[in-house]
Short mmCIF file of N, CA and C and ligand atoms in Angstrom, two decimals:
data_model
loop_
_atom_site.label_atom_id
_atom_site.label_comp_id
_atom_site.label_asym_id
_atom_site.label_seq_id
_atom_site.Cartn_x
_atom_site.Cartn_y
_atom_site.Cartn_z
N UNK A 12 115.21 104.91 101.76
CA UNK A 12 115.67 104.25 100.54
C UNK A 12 115.45 105.18 99.35
N UNK A 13 116.42 105.30 98.45
CA UNK A 13 116.25 106.18 97.30
C UNK A 13 115.36 105.51 96.26
N UNK A 14 114.61 106.32 95.54
CA UNK A 14 113.74 105.77 94.52
C UNK A 14 114.52 105.54 93.24
N UNK A 15 114.40 104.38 92.67
CA UNK A 15 115.12 104.07 91.44
C UNK A 15 114.42 104.72 90.25
N UNK A 16 115.06 104.75 89.14
CA UNK A 16 114.41 105.23 87.93
C UNK A 16 113.69 104.07 87.28
N UNK A 17 112.38 104.00 87.50
CA UNK A 17 111.60 102.93 86.87
C UNK A 17 110.74 103.52 85.75
N UNK A 18 111.08 104.77 85.35
CA UNK A 18 110.23 105.46 84.39
C UNK A 18 110.27 104.84 82.99
N UNK A 19 111.34 104.11 82.68
CA UNK A 19 111.44 103.53 81.34
C UNK A 19 110.46 102.38 81.17
N UNK A 20 109.98 101.82 82.29
CA UNK A 20 109.05 100.70 82.20
C UNK A 20 109.73 99.38 81.96
N UNK A 21 111.06 99.36 81.83
CA UNK A 21 111.78 98.10 81.60
C UNK A 21 111.76 97.28 82.87
N UNK A 22 111.48 95.98 82.73
CA UNK A 22 111.42 95.11 83.91
C UNK A 22 112.80 95.04 84.57
N UNK A 23 112.92 95.48 85.83
CA UNK A 23 114.22 95.40 86.50
C UNK A 23 114.63 93.94 86.73
N UNK A 24 115.92 93.64 86.56
CA UNK A 24 116.40 92.27 86.82
C UNK A 24 116.20 91.95 88.29
N UNK A 25 115.73 90.76 88.55
CA UNK A 25 115.37 90.43 89.93
C UNK A 25 115.44 88.93 90.16
N UNK A 26 115.35 88.55 91.44
CA UNK A 26 115.26 87.13 91.80
C UNK A 26 114.38 87.02 93.04
N UNK A 27 113.82 85.82 93.23
CA UNK A 27 113.07 85.54 94.46
C UNK A 27 113.81 84.43 95.19
N UNK A 28 114.12 84.68 96.45
CA UNK A 28 114.77 83.64 97.25
C UNK A 28 113.87 83.26 98.42
N UNK A 29 114.03 82.02 98.86
CA UNK A 29 113.35 81.56 100.07
C UNK A 29 114.33 81.74 101.22
N UNK A 30 113.87 82.40 102.27
CA UNK A 30 114.75 82.63 103.42
C UNK A 30 115.05 81.29 104.11
N UNK A 31 116.33 81.02 104.35
CA UNK A 31 116.66 79.72 104.96
C UNK A 31 116.10 79.59 106.38
N UNK A 32 115.95 78.36 106.84
CA UNK A 32 115.30 78.13 108.14
C UNK A 32 116.15 78.56 109.32
N UNK A 33 115.52 78.56 110.50
CA UNK A 33 116.19 78.92 111.76
C UNK A 33 117.48 78.13 111.90
N UNK A 34 118.53 78.81 112.37
CA UNK A 34 119.81 78.15 112.56
C UNK A 34 120.78 78.44 111.43
N UNK A 35 120.24 78.83 110.25
CA UNK A 35 121.12 79.16 109.13
C UNK A 35 121.73 80.54 109.36
N UNK A 36 123.00 80.69 109.01
CA UNK A 36 123.70 81.95 109.33
C UNK A 36 123.12 83.17 108.60
N UNK A 37 122.46 82.96 107.46
CA UNK A 37 121.94 84.11 106.70
C UNK A 37 120.51 84.48 107.07
N UNK A 38 119.85 83.66 107.90
CA UNK A 38 118.41 83.87 108.12
C UNK A 38 118.09 85.24 108.71
N UNK A 39 118.80 85.62 109.75
CA UNK A 39 118.42 86.86 110.46
C UNK A 39 118.53 88.08 109.55
N UNK A 40 119.62 88.16 108.80
CA UNK A 40 119.83 89.31 107.90
C UNK A 40 118.73 89.35 106.84
N UNK A 41 118.44 88.20 106.23
CA UNK A 41 117.46 88.17 105.14
C UNK A 41 116.04 88.39 105.66
N UNK A 42 115.74 87.82 106.83
CA UNK A 42 114.41 88.04 107.42
C UNK A 42 114.23 89.52 107.78
N UNK A 43 115.30 90.13 108.26
CA UNK A 43 115.27 91.55 108.57
C UNK A 43 114.96 92.37 107.31
N UNK A 44 115.49 91.95 106.18
CA UNK A 44 115.23 92.67 104.93
C UNK A 44 113.75 92.53 104.53
N UNK A 45 113.18 91.32 104.73
CA UNK A 45 111.74 91.14 104.47
C UNK A 45 110.94 92.10 105.36
N UNK A 46 111.30 92.14 106.62
CA UNK A 46 110.52 92.94 107.58
C UNK A 46 110.66 94.43 107.27
N UNK A 47 111.81 94.84 106.80
CA UNK A 47 111.97 96.26 106.42
C UNK A 47 111.05 96.63 105.25
N UNK A 48 110.91 95.73 104.27
CA UNK A 48 109.98 95.99 103.17
C UNK A 48 108.56 96.11 103.73
N UNK A 49 108.19 95.20 104.62
CA UNK A 49 106.85 95.23 105.21
C UNK A 49 106.61 96.51 105.99
N UNK A 50 107.60 96.95 106.74
CA UNK A 50 107.43 98.19 107.52
C UNK A 50 107.26 99.38 106.58
N UNK A 51 108.04 99.41 105.52
CA UNK A 51 107.92 100.49 104.54
C UNK A 51 106.49 100.56 103.99
N UNK A 52 105.95 99.39 103.63
CA UNK A 52 104.65 99.35 102.97
C UNK A 52 103.50 99.44 103.98
N UNK A 53 103.51 98.54 104.97
CA UNK A 53 102.33 98.47 105.85
C UNK A 53 102.32 99.55 106.94
N UNK A 54 103.48 99.92 107.45
CA UNK A 54 103.51 100.91 108.53
C UNK A 54 103.63 102.32 107.95
N UNK A 55 104.65 102.57 107.13
CA UNK A 55 104.86 103.94 106.63
C UNK A 55 103.82 104.33 105.57
N UNK A 56 103.53 103.43 104.63
CA UNK A 56 102.60 103.79 103.55
C UNK A 56 101.14 103.62 103.98
N UNK A 57 100.83 102.48 104.59
CA UNK A 57 99.42 102.18 104.87
C UNK A 57 99.00 102.49 106.31
N UNK A 58 99.96 102.91 107.15
CA UNK A 58 99.63 103.38 108.50
C UNK A 58 99.14 102.30 109.45
N UNK A 59 99.48 101.03 109.19
CA UNK A 59 99.20 100.02 110.20
C UNK A 59 100.20 100.19 111.35
N UNK A 60 99.82 99.67 112.52
CA UNK A 60 100.67 99.85 113.69
C UNK A 60 101.90 98.94 113.61
N UNK A 61 103.03 99.51 113.99
CA UNK A 61 104.27 98.72 114.03
C UNK A 61 104.13 97.56 115.02
N UNK A 62 103.30 97.78 116.05
CA UNK A 62 103.13 96.76 117.09
C UNK A 62 102.59 95.43 116.56
N UNK A 63 101.79 95.49 115.47
CA UNK A 63 101.20 94.25 114.97
C UNK A 63 101.93 93.71 113.74
N UNK A 64 102.92 94.49 113.26
CA UNK A 64 103.56 94.10 112.00
C UNK A 64 104.39 92.81 112.14
N UNK A 65 105.22 92.78 113.16
CA UNK A 65 106.02 91.58 113.39
C UNK A 65 105.26 90.77 114.44
N UNK A 66 104.94 89.51 114.11
CA UNK A 66 104.07 88.77 115.01
C UNK A 66 104.62 87.39 115.32
N UNK A 67 103.80 86.61 116.00
CA UNK A 67 104.25 85.30 116.47
C UNK A 67 104.41 84.29 115.34
N UNK A 68 103.91 84.62 114.15
CA UNK A 68 104.05 83.69 113.03
C UNK A 68 105.40 83.83 112.32
N UNK A 69 106.06 84.96 112.50
CA UNK A 69 107.32 85.17 111.78
C UNK A 69 108.38 84.10 112.06
N UNK A 70 108.54 83.66 113.29
CA UNK A 70 109.59 82.66 113.52
C UNK A 70 109.33 81.32 112.83
N UNK A 71 108.04 80.98 112.61
CA UNK A 71 107.76 79.66 112.01
C UNK A 71 107.44 79.73 110.52
N UNK A 72 107.22 80.95 110.02
CA UNK A 72 106.80 81.09 108.61
C UNK A 72 107.96 80.86 107.66
N UNK A 73 107.59 80.49 106.42
CA UNK A 73 108.57 80.49 105.33
C UNK A 73 108.42 81.83 104.62
N UNK A 74 109.53 82.57 104.57
CA UNK A 74 109.52 83.92 104.01
C UNK A 74 110.20 83.92 102.64
N UNK A 75 109.66 84.74 101.76
CA UNK A 75 110.23 84.90 100.42
C UNK A 75 110.66 86.36 100.27
N UNK A 76 111.80 86.55 99.62
CA UNK A 76 112.31 87.91 99.40
C UNK A 76 112.55 88.10 97.91
N UNK A 77 111.97 89.16 97.38
CA UNK A 77 112.23 89.52 95.99
C UNK A 77 113.24 90.66 96.01
N UNK A 78 114.34 90.48 95.30
CA UNK A 78 115.38 91.52 95.32
C UNK A 78 115.93 91.73 93.92
N UNK A 79 116.44 92.95 93.73
CA UNK A 79 117.04 93.30 92.45
C UNK A 79 118.37 92.59 92.32
N UNK A 80 118.75 92.27 91.10
CA UNK A 80 120.10 91.78 90.86
C UNK A 80 120.74 92.70 89.80
N UNK A 81 122.01 93.04 89.94
CA UNK A 81 122.95 92.45 90.90
C UNK A 81 123.04 93.17 92.25
N UNK A 82 122.25 94.24 92.48
CA UNK A 82 122.45 95.04 93.70
C UNK A 82 121.98 94.31 94.97
N UNK A 83 121.08 93.33 94.82
CA UNK A 83 120.46 92.61 95.94
C UNK A 83 119.62 93.53 96.84
N UNK A 84 119.13 94.62 96.25
CA UNK A 84 118.23 95.53 96.97
C UNK A 84 116.87 94.84 97.17
N UNK A 85 116.40 94.72 98.43
CA UNK A 85 115.11 94.07 98.69
C UNK A 85 113.95 94.96 98.25
N UNK A 86 112.99 94.40 97.48
CA UNK A 86 111.86 95.24 97.04
C UNK A 86 110.49 94.57 97.25
N UNK A 87 110.47 93.29 97.64
CA UNK A 87 109.17 92.65 97.83
C UNK A 87 109.29 91.44 98.74
N UNK A 88 108.17 91.07 99.33
CA UNK A 88 108.18 89.91 100.23
C UNK A 88 106.79 89.32 100.35
N UNK A 89 106.74 88.09 100.87
CA UNK A 89 105.49 87.39 101.18
C UNK A 89 105.88 86.27 102.14
N UNK A 90 104.90 85.75 102.89
CA UNK A 90 105.23 84.63 103.77
C UNK A 90 104.08 83.62 103.78
N UNK A 91 104.41 82.39 104.16
CA UNK A 91 103.40 81.34 104.28
C UNK A 91 103.72 80.51 105.51
N UNK A 92 102.67 80.02 106.15
CA UNK A 92 102.89 79.09 107.25
C UNK A 92 101.66 78.20 107.39
N UNK A 93 101.88 77.07 108.01
CA UNK A 93 100.76 76.17 108.34
C UNK A 93 100.73 76.11 109.85
N UNK A 94 99.66 76.62 110.42
CA UNK A 94 99.58 76.66 111.89
C UNK A 94 99.53 75.24 112.43
N UNK A 95 100.07 75.10 113.63
CA UNK A 95 100.14 73.79 114.31
C UNK A 95 98.79 73.08 114.24
N UNK A 96 98.79 71.88 113.68
CA UNK A 96 97.56 71.09 113.66
C UNK A 96 96.59 71.45 112.54
N UNK A 97 96.89 72.49 111.76
CA UNK A 97 95.98 72.90 110.69
C UNK A 97 96.37 72.26 109.37
N UNK A 98 95.39 72.11 108.48
CA UNK A 98 95.67 71.47 107.20
C UNK A 98 95.73 72.48 106.06
N UNK A 99 95.66 73.75 106.40
CA UNK A 99 95.74 74.77 105.34
C UNK A 99 96.93 75.69 105.59
N UNK A 100 97.33 76.37 104.53
CA UNK A 100 98.44 77.33 104.61
C UNK A 100 97.87 78.73 104.66
N UNK A 101 98.56 79.60 105.37
CA UNK A 101 98.14 81.00 105.42
C UNK A 101 99.14 81.83 104.64
N UNK A 102 98.64 82.57 103.68
CA UNK A 102 99.46 83.53 102.93
C UNK A 102 99.29 84.87 103.62
N UNK A 103 100.39 85.58 103.88
CA UNK A 103 100.24 86.92 104.46
C UNK A 103 101.47 87.77 104.18
N UNK A 104 101.33 89.06 104.53
CA UNK A 104 102.42 90.03 104.44
C UNK A 104 102.99 90.15 103.03
N UNK A 105 102.09 90.12 102.04
CA UNK A 105 102.53 90.37 100.66
C UNK A 105 102.73 91.86 100.47
N UNK A 106 103.92 92.26 100.07
CA UNK A 106 104.21 93.69 99.89
C UNK A 106 105.28 93.88 98.82
N UNK A 107 105.02 94.85 97.96
CA UNK A 107 106.01 95.27 96.96
C UNK A 107 106.19 96.78 97.14
N UNK A 108 107.43 97.23 97.22
CA UNK A 108 107.67 98.66 97.41
C UNK A 108 107.01 99.46 96.27
N UNK A 109 106.45 100.61 96.63
CA UNK A 109 105.62 101.38 95.69
C UNK A 109 106.27 101.63 94.32
N UNK A 110 107.55 102.03 94.27
CA UNK A 110 108.12 102.33 92.94
C UNK A 110 108.23 101.11 92.04
N UNK A 111 108.05 99.93 92.61
CA UNK A 111 108.25 98.69 91.84
C UNK A 111 106.94 97.97 91.54
N UNK A 112 105.81 98.63 91.75
CA UNK A 112 104.54 97.96 91.48
C UNK A 112 104.24 97.95 89.97
N UNK A 113 103.34 97.05 89.59
CA UNK A 113 102.89 96.90 88.21
C UNK A 113 103.94 96.27 87.31
N UNK A 114 104.91 95.61 87.89
CA UNK A 114 105.88 94.83 87.11
C UNK A 114 105.59 93.33 87.23
N UNK A 115 104.44 93.01 87.80
CA UNK A 115 104.07 91.61 88.06
C UNK A 115 104.93 90.97 89.14
N UNK A 116 105.55 91.79 89.98
CA UNK A 116 106.32 91.23 91.09
C UNK A 116 105.39 90.61 92.14
N UNK A 117 104.23 91.27 92.37
CA UNK A 117 103.27 90.69 93.31
C UNK A 117 102.83 89.31 92.83
N UNK A 118 102.50 89.21 91.55
CA UNK A 118 102.13 87.91 90.97
C UNK A 118 103.25 86.89 91.17
N UNK A 119 104.48 87.29 90.87
CA UNK A 119 105.60 86.34 90.96
C UNK A 119 105.78 85.84 92.39
N UNK A 120 105.55 86.72 93.36
CA UNK A 120 105.67 86.30 94.76
C UNK A 120 104.57 85.29 95.12
N UNK A 121 103.34 85.58 94.69
CA UNK A 121 102.24 84.64 94.98
C UNK A 121 102.51 83.29 94.31
N UNK A 122 102.96 83.32 93.07
CA UNK A 122 103.19 82.05 92.37
C UNK A 122 104.37 81.28 92.97
N UNK A 123 105.39 82.00 93.46
CA UNK A 123 106.50 81.32 94.14
C UNK A 123 106.00 80.66 95.42
N UNK A 124 105.13 81.38 96.14
CA UNK A 124 104.55 80.81 97.36
C UNK A 124 103.71 79.57 97.03
N UNK A 125 102.93 79.65 95.95
CA UNK A 125 102.11 78.49 95.56
C UNK A 125 102.98 77.28 95.25
N UNK A 126 104.10 77.50 94.56
CA UNK A 126 104.99 76.36 94.24
C UNK A 126 105.49 75.73 95.53
N UNK A 127 105.89 76.58 96.48
CA UNK A 127 106.40 76.07 97.75
C UNK A 127 105.29 75.32 98.50
N UNK A 128 104.09 75.88 98.52
CA UNK A 128 102.96 75.23 99.22
C UNK A 128 102.70 73.85 98.63
N UNK A 129 102.69 73.76 97.31
CA UNK A 129 102.42 72.46 96.68
C UNK A 129 103.50 71.44 97.05
N UNK A 130 104.75 71.86 97.06
CA UNK A 130 105.84 70.94 97.43
C UNK A 130 105.72 70.55 98.90
N UNK A 131 105.42 71.53 99.75
CA UNK A 131 105.34 71.26 101.19
C UNK A 131 104.15 70.35 101.49
N UNK A 132 103.06 70.56 100.77
CA UNK A 132 101.87 69.72 100.99
C UNK A 132 102.20 68.26 100.68
N UNK A 133 102.95 68.04 99.60
CA UNK A 133 103.34 66.66 99.25
C UNK A 133 104.24 66.09 100.36
N UNK A 134 105.26 66.89 100.76
CA UNK A 134 106.16 66.44 101.84
C UNK A 134 105.39 66.10 103.10
N UNK A 135 104.32 66.85 103.36
CA UNK A 135 103.58 66.70 104.61
C UNK A 135 102.46 65.68 104.51
N UNK A 136 102.30 65.08 103.33
CA UNK A 136 101.27 64.06 103.16
C UNK A 136 99.85 64.61 103.12
N UNK A 137 99.71 65.89 102.77
CA UNK A 137 98.36 66.46 102.67
C UNK A 137 97.75 66.09 101.33
N UNK A 138 96.47 65.78 101.34
CA UNK A 138 95.77 65.43 100.09
C UNK A 138 95.56 66.66 99.23
N UNK A 139 95.34 67.79 99.90
CA UNK A 139 94.96 69.02 99.19
C UNK A 139 95.81 70.17 99.72
N UNK A 140 96.29 71.00 98.79
CA UNK A 140 97.00 72.22 99.20
C UNK A 140 95.99 73.37 99.18
N UNK A 141 95.62 73.83 100.36
CA UNK A 141 94.62 74.90 100.48
C UNK A 141 95.32 76.12 101.06
N UNK A 142 95.12 77.26 100.45
CA UNK A 142 95.78 78.49 100.93
C UNK A 142 94.71 79.52 101.28
N UNK A 143 94.84 80.09 102.46
CA UNK A 143 93.90 81.10 102.95
C UNK A 143 94.64 82.42 103.05
N UNK A 144 94.01 83.50 102.62
CA UNK A 144 94.58 84.83 102.91
C UNK A 144 93.47 85.75 103.38
N UNK A 145 93.86 86.76 104.13
CA UNK A 145 92.94 87.81 104.55
C UNK A 145 93.27 89.02 103.70
N UNK A 146 92.48 89.23 102.68
CA UNK A 146 92.78 90.29 101.71
C UNK A 146 92.23 91.62 102.19
N UNK A 147 93.05 92.66 102.07
CA UNK A 147 92.50 94.00 102.19
C UNK A 147 91.52 94.18 101.02
N UNK A 148 90.45 94.95 101.26
CA UNK A 148 89.42 95.03 100.22
C UNK A 148 89.94 95.54 98.87
N UNK A 149 90.84 96.53 98.83
CA UNK A 149 91.26 97.03 97.51
C UNK A 149 92.09 96.04 96.69
N UNK A 150 92.54 94.94 97.30
CA UNK A 150 93.36 93.99 96.54
C UNK A 150 92.66 92.65 96.31
N UNK A 151 91.35 92.60 96.58
CA UNK A 151 90.61 91.36 96.32
C UNK A 151 90.72 90.95 94.85
N UNK A 152 90.69 91.93 93.97
CA UNK A 152 90.77 91.63 92.53
C UNK A 152 92.12 91.06 92.14
N UNK A 153 93.16 91.51 92.85
CA UNK A 153 94.51 90.97 92.61
C UNK A 153 94.53 89.48 92.96
N UNK A 154 94.08 89.14 94.17
CA UNK A 154 94.11 87.74 94.60
C UNK A 154 93.20 86.87 93.70
N UNK A 155 92.08 87.44 93.26
CA UNK A 155 91.16 86.67 92.43
C UNK A 155 91.84 86.18 91.15
N UNK A 156 92.80 86.95 90.66
CA UNK A 156 93.53 86.53 89.46
C UNK A 156 94.29 85.24 89.66
N UNK A 157 94.59 84.92 90.91
CA UNK A 157 95.42 83.74 91.19
C UNK A 157 94.61 82.65 91.91
N UNK A 158 93.29 82.67 91.66
CA UNK A 158 92.44 81.57 92.09
C UNK A 158 91.77 81.76 93.44
N UNK A 159 91.94 82.91 94.07
CA UNK A 159 91.37 83.12 95.41
C UNK A 159 89.90 83.53 95.29
N UNK A 160 89.07 82.83 96.08
CA UNK A 160 87.64 83.15 96.09
C UNK A 160 87.22 83.54 97.50
N UNK A 161 86.34 84.55 97.59
CA UNK A 161 85.92 85.02 98.91
C UNK A 161 85.13 83.96 99.67
N UNK A 162 85.34 83.93 100.98
CA UNK A 162 84.55 83.03 101.87
C UNK A 162 84.08 83.85 103.05
N UNK A 163 82.80 83.85 103.31
CA UNK A 163 82.26 84.55 104.49
C UNK A 163 82.17 86.05 104.30
N UNK A 164 81.93 86.72 105.44
CA UNK A 164 81.70 88.17 105.42
C UNK A 164 83.01 88.93 105.61
N UNK A 165 82.97 90.20 105.25
CA UNK A 165 84.12 91.07 105.52
C UNK A 165 84.28 91.23 107.03
N UNK A 166 85.49 91.47 107.48
CA UNK A 166 85.74 91.64 108.92
C UNK A 166 86.88 92.62 109.12
N UNK A 167 86.97 93.11 110.35
CA UNK A 167 88.05 94.05 110.68
C UNK A 167 89.29 93.27 111.13
N UNK A 168 90.43 93.65 110.60
CA UNK A 168 91.69 93.09 111.09
C UNK A 168 92.69 94.23 111.19
N UNK A 169 93.22 94.42 112.35
CA UNK A 169 94.20 95.49 112.59
C UNK A 169 93.67 96.86 112.15
N UNK A 170 92.36 97.06 112.28
CA UNK A 170 91.77 98.37 112.01
C UNK A 170 91.38 98.61 110.56
N UNK A 171 91.48 97.60 109.71
CA UNK A 171 91.10 97.79 108.30
C UNK A 171 90.21 96.62 107.86
N UNK A 172 89.26 96.90 106.94
CA UNK A 172 88.37 95.83 106.49
C UNK A 172 89.10 94.81 105.63
N UNK A 173 88.82 93.55 105.88
CA UNK A 173 89.46 92.44 105.16
C UNK A 173 88.40 91.45 104.71
N UNK A 174 88.78 90.59 103.79
CA UNK A 174 87.94 89.51 103.29
C UNK A 174 88.76 88.23 103.28
N UNK A 175 88.23 87.17 103.89
CA UNK A 175 88.90 85.87 103.79
C UNK A 175 88.77 85.37 102.36
N UNK A 176 89.90 84.93 101.78
CA UNK A 176 89.88 84.38 100.43
C UNK A 176 90.67 83.07 100.42
N UNK A 177 90.20 82.13 99.61
CA UNK A 177 90.77 80.77 99.65
C UNK A 177 91.10 80.31 98.23
N UNK A 178 92.27 79.68 98.08
CA UNK A 178 92.67 79.13 96.78
C UNK A 178 93.19 77.71 96.96
N UNK A 179 93.12 76.95 95.87
CA UNK A 179 93.67 75.59 95.81
C UNK A 179 94.65 75.56 94.65
N UNK A 180 95.88 76.05 94.88
CA UNK A 180 96.82 76.17 93.75
C UNK A 180 97.23 74.79 93.23
N UNK A 181 97.38 74.69 91.91
CA UNK A 181 97.81 73.40 91.36
C UNK A 181 99.08 73.60 90.53
C1 COA B 211 99.13 94.10 96.14
C2 COA B 211 100.54 94.27 95.55
C3 COA B 211 101.48 93.30 96.22
C4 COA B 211 100.46 93.97 94.05
O1 COA B 211 101.78 93.99 93.54
P1 COA B 211 102.13 94.44 92.06
O2 COA B 211 103.51 93.96 91.78
O3 COA B 211 101.83 95.89 91.88
O4 COA B 211 101.03 93.65 91.22
P2 COA B 211 101.27 92.88 89.87
O5 COA B 211 101.98 93.78 88.91
O6 COA B 211 101.91 91.56 90.13
O7 COA B 211 99.77 92.64 89.39
C5 COA B 211 99.38 91.41 88.83
C6 COA B 211 98.02 91.61 88.20
O8 COA B 211 97.10 92.05 89.20
C7 COA B 211 96.56 93.33 88.86
N1 COA B 211 96.44 94.12 90.08
C8 COA B 211 97.41 94.69 90.80
N2 COA B 211 96.89 95.31 91.88
C9 COA B 211 95.56 95.10 91.82
C10 COA B 211 94.45 95.49 92.65
N3 COA B 211 94.64 96.22 93.76
N4 COA B 211 93.21 95.09 92.30
C11 COA B 211 92.99 94.34 91.17
N5 COA B 211 94.01 93.94 90.34
C12 COA B 211 95.26 94.33 90.67
C13 COA B 211 97.56 93.93 87.88
O9 COA B 211 96.94 94.88 87.04
C14 COA B 211 98.02 92.68 87.13
O10 COA B 211 97.04 92.33 86.19
P3 COA B 211 97.44 91.74 84.73
O11 COA B 211 98.22 90.48 84.97
O12 COA B 211 96.13 91.51 84.08
O13 COA B 211 98.29 92.78 84.07
C15 COA B 211 101.04 95.72 95.73
O14 COA B 211 100.11 96.60 95.17
C16 COA B 211 101.29 96.11 97.17
O15 COA B 211 102.35 95.84 97.72
N6 COA B 211 100.30 96.79 97.80
C17 COA B 211 100.44 97.27 99.16
C18 COA B 211 100.44 96.12 100.16
C19 COA B 211 99.16 95.34 100.12
O16 COA B 211 98.07 95.86 100.03
N7 COA B 211 99.32 94.01 100.25
C20 COA B 211 98.23 93.09 100.28
C21 COA B 211 97.79 92.92 101.69
S1 COA B 211 96.35 91.86 101.80
#
């Protein structure tokens, strides 16, 4: 992917869309675009294994795609899911392509996910919307800005140290 000129610091025009559910004609293409952003960031940039990048949660997760307008170039993604029988949501695979960082796109993705979680919690009859993420250590401060607090000890996940963090978005 070619690097855009972001040197002016002007916020690029963008939108966040929720990937439609299984069975929708656009799902596969849009989910593929989310996964390409993740591969760029987690596999090529951060050296995580491709084998663990796409997992069993992808088919059931709700995926968000941040893309430029009007080009519709994908530049960021995040996903959420509630595991079978669980009362909390898991936030994962938050990624913004390197040339587009520091525009608050990461924040916008987290806040879009929080809005969806709150709506889904109401639909599902949950009393509380609880969101859990496994933060890489260098981004704990990022998640803390959006209400995430550490729980328990650091642990290894996919070969890198992580911290469980929990938020109750309102
Ligand atoms: C983490 C990531 C998504 C943040 O995206 P971003 O668009 O650059 O971040 P934002 O511009 O939305 O930052 C929002 C705020 O968090 C701060 N912030 C960003 N990264 C931070 C970090 N690593 N630690 C602490 N604060 C951070 C910003 O300074 C900003 O603060 P402000 O509102 O006071 O100005 C991005 O750096 C990324 O994709 N990293 C690689 C993938 C990754 O590590 N994902 C997380 C896996 S757990």
